[in-house]
mmCIF file of C-alpha atoms in Angstrom:
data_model
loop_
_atom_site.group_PDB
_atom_site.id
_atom_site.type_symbol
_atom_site.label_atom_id
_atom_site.label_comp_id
_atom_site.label_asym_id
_atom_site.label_seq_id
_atom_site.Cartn_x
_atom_site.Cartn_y
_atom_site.Cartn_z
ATOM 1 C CA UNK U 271 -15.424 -150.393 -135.678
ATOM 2 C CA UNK U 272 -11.960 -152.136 -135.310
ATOM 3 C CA UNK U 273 -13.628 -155.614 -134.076
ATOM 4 C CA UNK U 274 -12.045 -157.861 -131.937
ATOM 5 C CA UNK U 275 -8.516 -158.152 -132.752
ATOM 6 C CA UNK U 276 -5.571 -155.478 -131.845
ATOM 7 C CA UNK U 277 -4.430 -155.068 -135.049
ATOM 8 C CA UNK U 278 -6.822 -153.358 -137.197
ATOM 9 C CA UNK U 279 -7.264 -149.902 -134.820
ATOM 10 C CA UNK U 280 -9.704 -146.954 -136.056
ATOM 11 C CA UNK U 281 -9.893 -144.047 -133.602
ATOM 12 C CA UNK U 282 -12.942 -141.530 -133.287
ATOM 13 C CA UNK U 283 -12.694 -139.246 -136.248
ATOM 14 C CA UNK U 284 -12.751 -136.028 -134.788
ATOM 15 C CA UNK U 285 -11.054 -136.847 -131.646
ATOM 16 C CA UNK U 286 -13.122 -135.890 -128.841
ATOM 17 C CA UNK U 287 -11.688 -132.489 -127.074
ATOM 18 C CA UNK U 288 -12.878 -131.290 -123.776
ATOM 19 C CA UNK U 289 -12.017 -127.727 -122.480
ATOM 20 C CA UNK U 290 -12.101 -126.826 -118.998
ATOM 21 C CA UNK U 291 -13.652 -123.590 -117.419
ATOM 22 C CA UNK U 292 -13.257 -122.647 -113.507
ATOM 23 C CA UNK U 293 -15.817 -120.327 -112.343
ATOM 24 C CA UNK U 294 -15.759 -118.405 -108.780
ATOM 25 C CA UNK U 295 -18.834 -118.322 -106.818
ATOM 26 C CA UNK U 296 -19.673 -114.966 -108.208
ATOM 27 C CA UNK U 297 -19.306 -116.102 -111.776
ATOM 28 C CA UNK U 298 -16.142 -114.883 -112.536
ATOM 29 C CA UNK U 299 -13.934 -117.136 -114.525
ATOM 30 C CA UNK U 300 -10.083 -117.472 -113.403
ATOM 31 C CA UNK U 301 -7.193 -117.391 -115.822
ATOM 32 C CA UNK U 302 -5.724 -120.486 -117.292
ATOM 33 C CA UNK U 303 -2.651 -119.522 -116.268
ATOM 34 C CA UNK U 304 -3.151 -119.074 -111.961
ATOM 35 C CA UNK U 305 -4.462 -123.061 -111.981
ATOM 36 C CA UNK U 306 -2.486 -126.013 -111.136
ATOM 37 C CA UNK U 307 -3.385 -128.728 -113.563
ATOM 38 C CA UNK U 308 -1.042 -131.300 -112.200
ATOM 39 C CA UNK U 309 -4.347 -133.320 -110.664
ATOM 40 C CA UNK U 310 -7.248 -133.317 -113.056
ATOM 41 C CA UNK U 311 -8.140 -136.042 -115.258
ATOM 42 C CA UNK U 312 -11.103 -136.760 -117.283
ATOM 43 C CA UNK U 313 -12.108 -140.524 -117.725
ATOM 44 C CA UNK U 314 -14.391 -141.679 -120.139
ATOM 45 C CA UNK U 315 -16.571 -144.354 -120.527
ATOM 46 C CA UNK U 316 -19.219 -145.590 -123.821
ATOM 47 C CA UNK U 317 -23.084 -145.718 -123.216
ATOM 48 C CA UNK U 318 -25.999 -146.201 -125.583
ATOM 49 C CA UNK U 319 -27.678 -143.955 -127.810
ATOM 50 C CA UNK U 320 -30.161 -143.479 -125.303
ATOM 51 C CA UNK U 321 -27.388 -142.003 -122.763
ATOM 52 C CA UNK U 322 -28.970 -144.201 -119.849
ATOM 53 C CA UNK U 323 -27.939 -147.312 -120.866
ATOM 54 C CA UNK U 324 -23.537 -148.160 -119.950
ATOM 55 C CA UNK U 325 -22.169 -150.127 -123.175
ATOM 56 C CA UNK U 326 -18.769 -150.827 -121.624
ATOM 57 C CA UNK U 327 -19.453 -154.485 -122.671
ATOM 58 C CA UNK U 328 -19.750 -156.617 -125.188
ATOM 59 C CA UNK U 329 -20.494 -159.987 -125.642
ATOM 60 C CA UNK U 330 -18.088 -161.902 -128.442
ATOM 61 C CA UNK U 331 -17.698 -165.458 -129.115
ATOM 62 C CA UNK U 332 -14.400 -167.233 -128.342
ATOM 63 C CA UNK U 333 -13.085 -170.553 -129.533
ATOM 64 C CA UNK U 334 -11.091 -172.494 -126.646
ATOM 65 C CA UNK U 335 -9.741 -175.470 -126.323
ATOM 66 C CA UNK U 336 -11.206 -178.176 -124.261
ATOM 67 C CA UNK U 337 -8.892 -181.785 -123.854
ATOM 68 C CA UNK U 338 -12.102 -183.882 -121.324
ATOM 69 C CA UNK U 339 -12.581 -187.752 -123.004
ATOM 70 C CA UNK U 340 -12.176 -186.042 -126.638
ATOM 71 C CA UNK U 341 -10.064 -182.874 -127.339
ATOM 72 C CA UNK U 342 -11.573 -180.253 -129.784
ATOM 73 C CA UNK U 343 -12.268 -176.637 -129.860
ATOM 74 C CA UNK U 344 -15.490 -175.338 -128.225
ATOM 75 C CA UNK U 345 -17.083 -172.110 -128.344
ATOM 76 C CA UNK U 346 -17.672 -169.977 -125.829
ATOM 77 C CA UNK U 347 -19.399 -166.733 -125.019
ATOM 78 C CA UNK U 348 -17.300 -164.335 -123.334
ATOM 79 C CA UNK U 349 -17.788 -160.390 -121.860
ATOM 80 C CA UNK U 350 -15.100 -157.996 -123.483
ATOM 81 C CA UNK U 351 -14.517 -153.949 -123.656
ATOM 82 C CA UNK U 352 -16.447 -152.569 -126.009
ATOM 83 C CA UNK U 353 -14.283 -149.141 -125.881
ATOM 84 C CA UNK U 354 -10.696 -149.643 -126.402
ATOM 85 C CA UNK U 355 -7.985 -147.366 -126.140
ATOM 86 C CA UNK U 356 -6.815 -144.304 -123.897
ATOM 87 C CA UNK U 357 -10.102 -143.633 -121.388
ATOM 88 C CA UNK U 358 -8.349 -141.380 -119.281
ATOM 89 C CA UNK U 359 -6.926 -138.047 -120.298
ATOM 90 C CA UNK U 360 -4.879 -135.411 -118.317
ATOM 91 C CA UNK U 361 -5.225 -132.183 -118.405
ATOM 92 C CA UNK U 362 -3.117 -129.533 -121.010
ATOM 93 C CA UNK U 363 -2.953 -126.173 -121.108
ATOM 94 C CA UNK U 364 -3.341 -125.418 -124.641
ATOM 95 C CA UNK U 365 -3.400 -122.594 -126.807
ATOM 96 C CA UNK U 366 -6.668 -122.383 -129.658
ATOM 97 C CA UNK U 367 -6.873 -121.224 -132.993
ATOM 98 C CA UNK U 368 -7.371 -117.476 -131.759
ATOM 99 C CA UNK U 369 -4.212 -117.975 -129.658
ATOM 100 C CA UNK U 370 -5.907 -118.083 -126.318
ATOM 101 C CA UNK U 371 -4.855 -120.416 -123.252
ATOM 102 C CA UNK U 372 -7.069 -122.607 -121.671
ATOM 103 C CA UNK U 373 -6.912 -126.208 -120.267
ATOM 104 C CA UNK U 374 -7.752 -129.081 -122.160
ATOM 105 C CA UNK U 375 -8.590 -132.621 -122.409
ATOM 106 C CA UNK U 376 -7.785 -134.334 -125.188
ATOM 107 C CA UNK U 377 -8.617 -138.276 -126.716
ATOM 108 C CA UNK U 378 -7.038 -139.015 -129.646
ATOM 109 C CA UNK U 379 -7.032 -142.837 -129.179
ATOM 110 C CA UNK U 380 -10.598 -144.127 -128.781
ATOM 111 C CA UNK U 381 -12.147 -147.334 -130.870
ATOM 112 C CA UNK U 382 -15.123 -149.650 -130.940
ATOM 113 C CA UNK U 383 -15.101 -152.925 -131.062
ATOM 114 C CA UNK U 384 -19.038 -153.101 -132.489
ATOM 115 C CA UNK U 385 -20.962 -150.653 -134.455
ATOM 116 C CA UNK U 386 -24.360 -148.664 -133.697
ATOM 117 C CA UNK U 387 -24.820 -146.168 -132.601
ATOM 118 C CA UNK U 388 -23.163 -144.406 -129.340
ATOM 119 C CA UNK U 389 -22.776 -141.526 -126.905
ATOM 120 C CA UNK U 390 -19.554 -141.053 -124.878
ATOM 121 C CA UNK U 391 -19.741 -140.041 -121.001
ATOM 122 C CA UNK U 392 -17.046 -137.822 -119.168
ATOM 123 C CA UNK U 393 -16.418 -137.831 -115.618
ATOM 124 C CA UNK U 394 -14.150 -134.909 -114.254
ATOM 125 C CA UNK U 395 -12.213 -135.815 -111.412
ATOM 126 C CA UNK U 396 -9.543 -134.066 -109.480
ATOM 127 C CA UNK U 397 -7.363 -136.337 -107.497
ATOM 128 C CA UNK U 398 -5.616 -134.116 -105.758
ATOM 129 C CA UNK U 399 -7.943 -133.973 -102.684
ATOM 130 C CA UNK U 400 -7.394 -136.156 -100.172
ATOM 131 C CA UNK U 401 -8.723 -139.948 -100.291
ATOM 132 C CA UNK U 402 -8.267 -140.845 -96.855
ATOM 133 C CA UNK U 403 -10.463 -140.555 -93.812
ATOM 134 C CA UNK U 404 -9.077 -141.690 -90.614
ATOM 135 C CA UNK U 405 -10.671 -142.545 -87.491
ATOM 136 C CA UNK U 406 -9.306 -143.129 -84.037
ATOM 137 C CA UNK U 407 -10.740 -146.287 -82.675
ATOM 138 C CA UNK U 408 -9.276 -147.139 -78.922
ATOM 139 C CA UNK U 409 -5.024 -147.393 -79.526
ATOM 140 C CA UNK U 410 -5.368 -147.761 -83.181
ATOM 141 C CA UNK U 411 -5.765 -145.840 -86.375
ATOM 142 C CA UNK U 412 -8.453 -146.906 -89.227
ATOM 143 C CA UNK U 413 -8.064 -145.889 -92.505
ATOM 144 C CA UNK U 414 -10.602 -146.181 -95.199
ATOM 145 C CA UNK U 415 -10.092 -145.630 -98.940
ATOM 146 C CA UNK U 416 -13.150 -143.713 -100.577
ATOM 147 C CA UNK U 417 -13.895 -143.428 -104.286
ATOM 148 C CA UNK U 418 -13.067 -140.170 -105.897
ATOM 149 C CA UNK U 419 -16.587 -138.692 -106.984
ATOM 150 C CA UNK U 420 -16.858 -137.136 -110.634
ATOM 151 C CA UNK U 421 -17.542 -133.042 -109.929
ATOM 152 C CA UNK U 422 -19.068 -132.742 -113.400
ATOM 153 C CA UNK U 423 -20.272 -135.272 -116.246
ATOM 154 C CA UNK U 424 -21.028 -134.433 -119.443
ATOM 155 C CA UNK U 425 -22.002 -136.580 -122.564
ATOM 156 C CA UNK U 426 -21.960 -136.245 -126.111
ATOM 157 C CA UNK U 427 -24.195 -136.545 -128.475
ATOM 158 C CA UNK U 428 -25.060 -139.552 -130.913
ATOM 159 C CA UNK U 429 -22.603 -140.655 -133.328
ATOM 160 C CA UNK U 430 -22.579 -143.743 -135.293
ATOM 161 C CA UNK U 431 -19.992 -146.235 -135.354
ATOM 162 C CA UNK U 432 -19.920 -148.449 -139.086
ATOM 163 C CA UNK U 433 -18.598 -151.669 -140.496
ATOM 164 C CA UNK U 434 -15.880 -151.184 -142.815
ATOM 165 C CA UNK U 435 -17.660 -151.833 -145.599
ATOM 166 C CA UNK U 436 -20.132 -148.799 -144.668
ATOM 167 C CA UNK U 437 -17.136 -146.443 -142.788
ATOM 168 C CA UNK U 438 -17.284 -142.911 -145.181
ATOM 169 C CA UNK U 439 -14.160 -142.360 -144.705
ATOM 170 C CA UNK U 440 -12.187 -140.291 -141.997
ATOM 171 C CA UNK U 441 -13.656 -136.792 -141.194
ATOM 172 C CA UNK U 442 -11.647 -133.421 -142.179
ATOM 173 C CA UNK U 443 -9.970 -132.729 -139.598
ATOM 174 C CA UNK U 444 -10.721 -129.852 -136.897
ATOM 175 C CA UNK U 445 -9.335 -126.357 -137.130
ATOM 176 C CA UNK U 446 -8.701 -127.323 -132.846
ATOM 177 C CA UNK U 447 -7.490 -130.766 -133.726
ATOM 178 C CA UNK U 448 -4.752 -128.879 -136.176
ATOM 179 C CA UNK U 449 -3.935 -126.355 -133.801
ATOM 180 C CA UNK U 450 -3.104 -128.760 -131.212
ATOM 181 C CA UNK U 451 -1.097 -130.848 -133.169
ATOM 182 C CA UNK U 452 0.980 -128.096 -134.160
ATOM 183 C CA UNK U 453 1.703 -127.642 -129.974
ATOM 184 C CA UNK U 454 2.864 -131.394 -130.048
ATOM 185 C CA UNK U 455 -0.173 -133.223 -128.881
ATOM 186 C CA UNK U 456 -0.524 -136.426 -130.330
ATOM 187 C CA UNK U 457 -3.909 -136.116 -132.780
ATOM 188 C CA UNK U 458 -4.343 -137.786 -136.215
ATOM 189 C CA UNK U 459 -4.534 -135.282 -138.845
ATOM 190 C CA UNK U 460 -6.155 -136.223 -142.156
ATOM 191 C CA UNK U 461 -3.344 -134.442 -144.479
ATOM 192 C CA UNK U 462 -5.202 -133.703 -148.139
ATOM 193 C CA UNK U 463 -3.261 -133.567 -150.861
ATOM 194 C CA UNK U 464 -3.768 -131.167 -153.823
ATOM 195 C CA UNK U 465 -4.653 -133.061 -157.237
ATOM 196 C CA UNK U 466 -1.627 -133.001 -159.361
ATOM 197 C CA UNK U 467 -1.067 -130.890 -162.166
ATOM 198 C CA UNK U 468 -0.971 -132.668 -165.464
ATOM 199 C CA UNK U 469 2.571 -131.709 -167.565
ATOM 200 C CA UNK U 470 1.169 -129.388 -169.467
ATOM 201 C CA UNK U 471 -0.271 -127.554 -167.063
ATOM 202 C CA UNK U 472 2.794 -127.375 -165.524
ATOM 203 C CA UNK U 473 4.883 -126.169 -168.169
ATOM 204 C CA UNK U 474 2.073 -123.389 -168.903
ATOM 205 C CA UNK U 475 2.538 -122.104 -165.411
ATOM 206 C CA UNK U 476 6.385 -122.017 -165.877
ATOM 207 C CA UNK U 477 6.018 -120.324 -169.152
ATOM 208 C CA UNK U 478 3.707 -117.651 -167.283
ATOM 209 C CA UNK U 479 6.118 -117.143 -164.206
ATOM 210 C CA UNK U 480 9.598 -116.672 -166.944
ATOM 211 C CA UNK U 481 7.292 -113.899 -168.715
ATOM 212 C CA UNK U 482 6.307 -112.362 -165.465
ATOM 213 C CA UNK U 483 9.929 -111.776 -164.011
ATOM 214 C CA UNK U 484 10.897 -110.728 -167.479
ATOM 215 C CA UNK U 485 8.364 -107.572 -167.372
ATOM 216 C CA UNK U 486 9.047 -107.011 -163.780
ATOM 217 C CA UNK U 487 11.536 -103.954 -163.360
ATOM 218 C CA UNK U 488 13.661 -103.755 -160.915
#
C-alpha cells in the first residue's frame, strides 16, 4: 500500500497486461496488423474481493484548520481514491515472447492507498464511434452527449495488497513484462543480480581460462 501521501509510490507487482482479440461473427480472428488501434482504451477501476462491491473510495482522516472564537486544528473525515495512478491505458501493438503481434493494454502505474484484499475491473471502450445523437426539433438542432458503454469487462482475480511491514517483496518479473520493456514500454523490471564471486574464486576461474587457451590449438 503507498498510504496517503504522494511520495512513497508502490505499483502492482506484476503489472497488470491485457491483450486484445477481435473475432468475426464466424469465429475467425483478424490479424493484429489490419486493425486501427488509434481509439481503444481500457479503463480500470478497484472493487472488493467479492467483485460486487466498487472500492474506488476510501475514507481517511484529515487535520484542517478551523480559526471560529478559538483557532486550532480539527479533524475531519474525508472520501479519497483508493486506486491511484494511470486508470486508463491505450492500446499497443506489441510483439510477445514467441515474437507474435497482437494489441495490448498495458498498466504499469497502479497503487493502493489501503491494504486487503482486491480485484481490479476493466472496461473496454472504443471511442471512436460516434457520441452524438441529434434530433431536429422545429428550426433547431438538439444535441445530446451519451456515455460511451464498456463492450467487454473483465476482472481479475484476488490479490492482496500489505502494509510495509508485511509487503514480501516485489514479484520476479514476467517473461511478457520483460519482453515489453525491451519494445520501450514503460514497465518496472526487478533486475537480479548474481551473488558475487569471492577473490579466490575469481582468481581460480582466471587460472582455469589462461590454461584453457594455452591447450587450445589453433
Amino acid at each position: 500500500m503507498c498510504g496517503f501521501g504522494d511520495k512513497d509510490r508502490r505499483p502492482i507487482s506484476p503489472p497488470p497486461i491485457l491483450q486484445l482479440s477481435i473475432r468475426t461473427k464466424d469465429g475467425q480472428e483478424i490479424n493484429p496488423e489490419n486493425v486501427n488501434v488509434s481509439f481503444f482504451v481500457v479503463l480500470c477501476d478497484s472493487w472488493l474481493e467479492d467483485g460486487k462491491t466498487e472500492a474506488n473510495l476510501v475514507y481517511h482522516s484529515l487535520a484542517v484548520s478551523q480559526i471560529d472564537n478559538l483557532t486550532g486544528e480539527i479533524s475531519q473525515t474525508v472520501k479519497i481514491r483508493n486506486m491511484v495512478g494511470s486508470s486508463v491505458a491505450s492500446a499497443t501493438k506489441l510483439y510477445d515472447a514467441q515474437g507474435n503481434l497482437g494489441i495490448y493494454f498495458v498498466f504499469h502505474d497502479i497503487s493502493f492507498r489501503s491494504e486487503g484484499r482486491f480485484r481490479l475491473g476493466f472496461s473496454f471502450i472504443d471511442i471512436g464511434t460516434s457520441i452524438f445523437s441529434e434530433n431536429s426539433v422545429r428550426d433547431s438542432q438538439q444535441v445530446s452527449i451519451q456515455p460511451k458503454p464498456a463492450l467487454k469487462k473483465v476482472f481479475t482475480n484476488p490479490f492482496t495488497v500489505y502494509t510495509a511491514k508485511q509487503f514480501p517483496g516485489v514479484a520476479q518479473s514476467t517473461l511478457l513484462s520483460q519482453c515489453f520493456a525491451r519494445q520501450g514500454v514503460k514497465i518496472p523490471i526487478r533486475k537480479d543480480t548474481k551473488p558475487k564471486q569471492k577473490s579466490s574464486e575469481r582468481n581460480q576461474e582466471y587460472q582455469y581460462n589462461i590454461k584453457s587457451e594455452e591447450n587450445e590449438e589453433w
